[in-house]
Amino acid sequence: MNMFQALGVSLSSPTGIAITIIEFLLGFGAGYVLFKGLKYIIAFFLILIVGDLLSVWKISALNFKSLAAGVASGNTTELAEGLRSLAPFLGIIEPLFTSIIIFVGFLIGAAVAFFK
């Protein structure tokens, strides 16, 4: 029995036709909702990636010229001091600050979507 014969058997009664139409509509609805949700999930991750890229850009605006000068001159003491001064920022403050900003934006966006 091939696929077309099986389809003919399942569509031979009004009940089979109704069930086939309902199943098609369920599949259509699931595909539609999944795609809409997937679109928003992808947008969510893209927003997080952009936030991380902006954090990297912000870090590059710090005083790296003095670090580069320390490397160029061979002054390892100046380089070590510069890296030690950046360690708290890179380790704790920057990820926390970025997460808080994204979370506040998320709350405001969720409130706008809820009340819209």
Tab-separated table of N, CA and C in Angstrom, residues 34-115:
chain	number	residue	atom	x	y	z
A	34	LEU	N	5.403	27.897	16.808
A	34	LEU	CA	6.809	27.577	17.001
A	34	LEU	C	7.699	28.563	16.266
A	35	PHE	N	7.338	28.905	15.033
A	35	PHE	CA	8.153	29.851	14.285
A	35	PHE	C	8.125	31.226	14.937
A	36	LYS	N	6.938	31.674	15.372
A	36	LYS	CA	6.853	32.976	16.048
A	36	LYS	C	7.702	32.967	17.315
A	37	GLY	N	7.583	31.910	18.106
A	37	GLY	CA	8.371	31.808	19.325
A	37	GLY	C	9.850	31.700	19.041
A	38	LEU	N	10.207	30.928	18.023
A	38	LEU	CA	11.609	30.768	17.662
A	38	LEU	C	12.208	32.094	17.216
A	39	LYS	N	11.407	32.870	16.508
A	39	LYS	CA	11.872	34.185	16.070
A	39	LYS	C	12.209	35.059	17.278
A	40	TYR	N	11.380	35.012	18.300
A	40	TYR	CA	11.625	35.826	19.484
A	40	TYR	C	12.778	35.270	20.322
A	41	ILE	N	12.922	33.958	20.354
A	41	ILE	CA	14.046	33.365	21.083
A	41	ILE	C	15.362	33.747	20.419
A	42	ILE	N	15.404	33.696	19.091
A	42	ILE	CA	16.607	34.104	18.363
A	42	ILE	C	16.888	35.584	18.610
A	43	ALA	N	15.837	36.400	18.608
A	43	ALA	CA	16.020	37.831	18.879
A	43	ALA	C	16.563	38.043	20.290
A	44	PHE	N	16.094	37.261	21.250
A	44	PHE	CA	16.574	37.368	22.628
A	44	PHE	C	18.076	37.089	22.707
A	45	PHE	N	18.512	36.002	22.067
A	45	PHE	CA	19.936	35.675	22.101
A	45	PHE	C	20.773	36.699	21.345
A	46	LEU	N	20.245	37.240	20.263
A	46	LEU	CA	20.974	38.286	19.545
A	46	LEU	C	21.135	39.537	20.406
A	47	ILE	N	20.112	39.850	21.187
A	47	ILE	CA	20.205	40.998	22.092
A	47	ILE	C	21.298	40.766	23.136
A	48	LEU	N	21.372	39.552	23.678
A	48	LEU	CA	22.428	39.253	24.649
A	48	LEU	C	23.814	39.327	24.010
A	49	ILE	N	23.936	38.850	22.779
A	49	ILE	CA	25.227	38.905	22.083
A	49	ILE	C	25.634	40.348	21.830
A	50	VAL	N	24.678	41.173	21.401
A	50	VAL	CA	24.990	42.590	21.172
A	50	VAL	C	25.403	43.258	22.484
A	51	GLY	N	24.741	42.914	23.576
A	51	GLY	CA	25.123	43.459	24.880
A	51	GLY	C	26.546	43.081	25.255
A	52	ASP	N	26.921	41.836	24.987
A	52	ASP	CA	28.296	41.421	25.271
A	52	ASP	C	29.295	42.135	24.375
A	53	LEU	N	28.956	42.310	23.109
A	53	LEU	CA	29.857	43.032	22.202
A	53	LEU	C	30.028	44.485	22.638
A	54	LEU	N	28.941	45.087	23.111
A	54	LEU	CA	29.050	46.456	23.612
A	54	LEU	C	29.918	46.516	24.863
A	55	SER	N	29.850	45.484	25.691
A	55	SER	CA	30.710	45.440	26.874
A	55	SER	C	32.176	45.374	26.475
A	56	VAL	N	32.471	44.579	25.466
A	56	VAL	CA	33.852	44.496	24.984
A	56	VAL	C	34.292	45.848	24.443
A	57	TRP	N	33.402	46.522	23.739
A	57	TRP	CA	33.725	47.838	23.188
A	57	TRP	C	33.990	48.840	24.316
A	58	LYS	N	33.177	48.738	25.389
A	58	LYS	CA	33.358	49.638	26.524
A	58	LYS	C	34.699	49.374	27.208
A	59	ILE	N	35.062	48.104	27.313
A	59	ILE	CA	36.346	47.763	27.925
A	59	ILE	C	37.493	48.330	27.101
A	60	SER	N	37.341	48.306	25.777
A	60	SER	CA	38.420	48.820	24.927
A	60	SER	C	38.596	50.327	25.092
A	61	ALA	N	37.584	51.004	25.624
A	61	ALA	CA	37.693	52.447	25.840
A	61	ALA	C	38.462	52.782	27.116
A	62	LEU	N	38.793	51.767	27.903
A	62	LEU	CA	39.569	52.015	29.116
A	62	LEU	C	40.990	52.412	28.743
A	63	ASN	N	41.756	52.708	29.718
A	63	ASN	CA	43.097	53.249	29.481
A	63	ASN	C	44.076	52.134	29.113
A	64	PHE	N	43.960	51.627	27.892
A	64	PHE	CA	44.883	50.610	27.427
A	64	PHE	C	46.141	51.215	26.822
A	65	LYS	N	46.129	52.515	26.572
A	65	LYS	CA	47.329	53.143	26.012
A	65	LYS	C	48.485	53.061	27.000
A	66	SER	N	48.183	53.240	28.275
A	66	SER	CA	49.260	53.144	29.265
A	66	SER	C	49.762	51.712	29.372
A	67	LEU	N	48.850	50.742	29.219
A	67	LEU	CA	49.292	49.353	29.229
A	67	LEU	C	50.169	49.059	28.024
A	68	ALA	N	49.757	49.560	26.868
A	68	ALA	CA	50.555	49.349	25.656
A	68	ALA	C	51.912	50.028	25.775
A	69	ALA	N	51.937	51.202	26.380
A	69	ALA	CA	53.216	51.894	26.575
A	69	ALA	C	54.109	51.099	27.513
A	70	GLY	N	53.507	50.484	28.522
A	70	GLY	CA	54.286	49.655	29.438
A	70	GLY	C	54.872	48.446	28.744
A	71	VAL	N	54.100	47.841	27.852
A	71	VAL	CA	54.599	46.693	27.097
A	71	VAL	C	55.708	47.131	26.152
A	72	ALA	N	55.496	48.246	25.459
A	72	ALA	CA	56.483	48.724	24.484
A	72	ALA	C	57.793	49.107	25.154
A	73	SER	N	57.708	49.689	26.332
A	73	SER	CA	58.934	50.122	27.007
A	73	SER	C	59.596	48.990	27.779
A	74	GLY	N	58.882	47.877	27.915
A	74	GLY	CA	59.440	46.765	28.679
A	74	GLY	C	59.280	46.938	30.170
A	75	ASN	N	58.512	47.925	30.591
A	75	ASN	CA	58.293	48.184	32.009
A	75	ASN	C	57.212	47.232	32.514
A	76	THR	N	57.619	46.096	33.035
A	76	THR	CA	56.652	45.092	33.475
A	76	THR	C	55.920	45.517	34.735
A	77	THR	N	56.508	46.373	35.535
A	77	THR	CA	55.831	46.850	36.743
A	77	THR	C	54.604	47.667	36.374
A	78	GLU	N	54.745	48.547	35.386
A	78	GLU	CA	53.605	49.361	34.947
A	78	GLU	C	52.526	48.479	34.329
A	79	LEU	N	52.937	47.484	33.582
A	79	LEU	CA	51.987	46.558	32.967
A	79	LEU	C	51.237	45.773	34.036
A	80	ALA	N	51.950	45.269	35.020
A	80	ALA	CA	51.321	44.496	36.090
A	80	ALA	C	50.351	45.356	36.889
A	81	GLU	N	50.731	46.589	37.171
A	81	GLU	CA	49.831	47.483	37.905
A	81	GLU	C	48.577	47.783	37.092
A	82	GLY	N	48.738	47.994	35.796
A	82	GLY	CA	47.581	48.262	34.945
A	82	GLY	C	46.634	47.085	34.881
A	83	LEU	N	47.180	45.883	34.760
A	83	LEU	CA	46.326	44.688	34.724
A	83	LEU	C	45.661	44.441	36.068
A	84	ARG	N	46.379	44.697	37.167
A	84	ARG	CA	45.774	44.547	38.485
A	84	ARG	C	44.636	45.540	38.695
A	85	SER	N	44.775	46.728	38.136
A	85	SER	CA	43.706	47.715	38.297
A	85	SER	C	42.479	47.342	37.471
A	86	LEU	N	42.673	46.610	36.379
A	86	LEU	CA	41.536	46.190	35.558
A	86	LEU	C	40.884	44.905	36.051
A	87	ALA	N	41.574	44.106	36.837
A	87	ALA	CA	41.059	42.805	37.255
A	87	ALA	C	39.706	42.887	37.962
A	88	PRO	N	39.512	43.776	38.943
A	88	PRO	CA	38.182	43.837	39.569
A	88	PRO	C	37.096	44.239	38.574
A	89	PHE	N	37.433	45.146	37.688
A	89	PHE	CA	36.450	45.601	36.708
A	89	PHE	C	36.049	44.464	35.779
A	90	LEU	N	37.038	43.746	35.266
A	90	LEU	CA	36.754	42.674	34.317
A	90	LEU	C	36.124	41.466	34.988
A	91	GLY	N	36.498	41.194	36.220
A	91	GLY	CA	36.019	39.998	36.887
A	91	GLY	C	34.651	40.120	37.520
A	92	ILE	N	34.347	41.260	38.099
A	92	ILE	CA	33.117	41.382	38.884
A	92	ILE	C	32.210	42.488	38.370
A	93	ILE	N	32.733	43.666	38.274
A	93	ILE	CA	31.887	44.833	38.019
A	93	ILE	C	31.274	44.801	36.626
A	94	GLU	N	32.068	44.533	35.604
A	94	GLU	CA	31.561	44.606	34.234
A	94	GLU	C	30.475	43.566	33.941
A	95	PRO	N	30.666	42.265	34.254
A	95	PRO	CA	29.578	41.312	33.995
A	95	PRO	C	28.322	41.621	34.805
A	96	LEU	N	28.500	42.043	36.051
A	96	LEU	CA	27.354	42.371	36.889
A	96	LEU	C	26.619	43.587	36.352
A	97	PHE	N	27.361	44.603	35.971
A	97	PHE	CA	26.760	45.823	35.442
A	97	PHE	C	26.001	45.536	34.144
A	98	THR	N	26.607	44.750	33.254
A	98	THR	CA	25.947	44.398	31.996
A	98	THR	C	24.684	43.596	32.258
A	99	SER	N	24.743	42.639	33.179
A	99	SER	CA	23.571	41.821	33.488
A	99	SER	C	22.450	42.663	34.083
A	100	ILE	N	22.791	43.599	34.947
A	100	ILE	CA	21.767	44.445	35.563
A	100	ILE	C	21.104	45.326	34.514
A	101	ILE	N	21.890	45.898	33.618
A	101	ILE	CA	21.314	46.756	32.581
A	101	ILE	C	20.386	45.954	31.679
A	102	ILE	N	20.811	44.754	31.267
A	102	ILE	CA	19.965	43.919	30.412
A	102	ILE	C	18.708	43.503	31.169
A	103	PHE	N	18.823	43.180	32.468
A	103	PHE	CA	17.667	42.771	33.254
A	103	PHE	C	16.667	43.912	33.417
A	104	VAL	N	17.150	45.116	33.674
A	104	VAL	CA	16.249	46.272	33.796
A	104	VAL	C	15.547	46.523	32.463
A	105	GLY	N	16.293	46.455	31.376
A	105	GLY	CA	15.675	46.599	30.060
A	105	GLY	C	14.654	45.509	29.796
A	106	PHE	N	14.947	44.280	30.249
A	106	PHE	CA	14.011	43.170	30.095
A	106	PHE	C	12.724	43.429	30.868
A	107	LEU	N	12.851	43.898	32.103
A	107	LEU	CA	11.656	44.182	32.904
A	107	LEU	C	10.798	45.269	32.270
A	108	ILE	N	11.427	46.314	31.782
A	108	ILE	CA	10.667	47.396	31.144
A	108	ILE	C	10.019	46.900	29.857
A	109	GLY	N	10.755	46.121	29.072
A	109	GLY	CA	10.182	45.561	27.849
A	109	GLY	C	9.031	44.613	28.131
A	110	ALA	N	9.157	43.788	29.187
A	110	ALA	CA	8.076	42.879	29.560
A	110	ALA	C	6.851	43.654	30.029
A	111	ALA	N	7.069	44.736	30.778
A	111	ALA	CA	5.941	45.552	31.240
A	111	ALA	C	5.231	46.214	30.065
A	112	VAL	N	5.994	46.714	29.109
A	112	VAL	CA	5.384	47.335	27.925
A	112	VAL	C	4.583	46.299	27.144
A	113	ALA	N	5.147	45.092	26.969
A	113	ALA	CA	4.436	44.041	26.238
A	113	ALA	C	3.189	43.592	26.990
A	114	PHE	N	3.258	43.556	28.327
A	114	PHE	CA	2.120	43.110	29.123
A	114	PHE	C	0.970	44.109	29.064
A	115	PHE	N	1.289	45.382	29.148
A	115	PHE	CA	0.243	46.401	29.191
A	115	PHE	C	-0.181	46.889	27.813
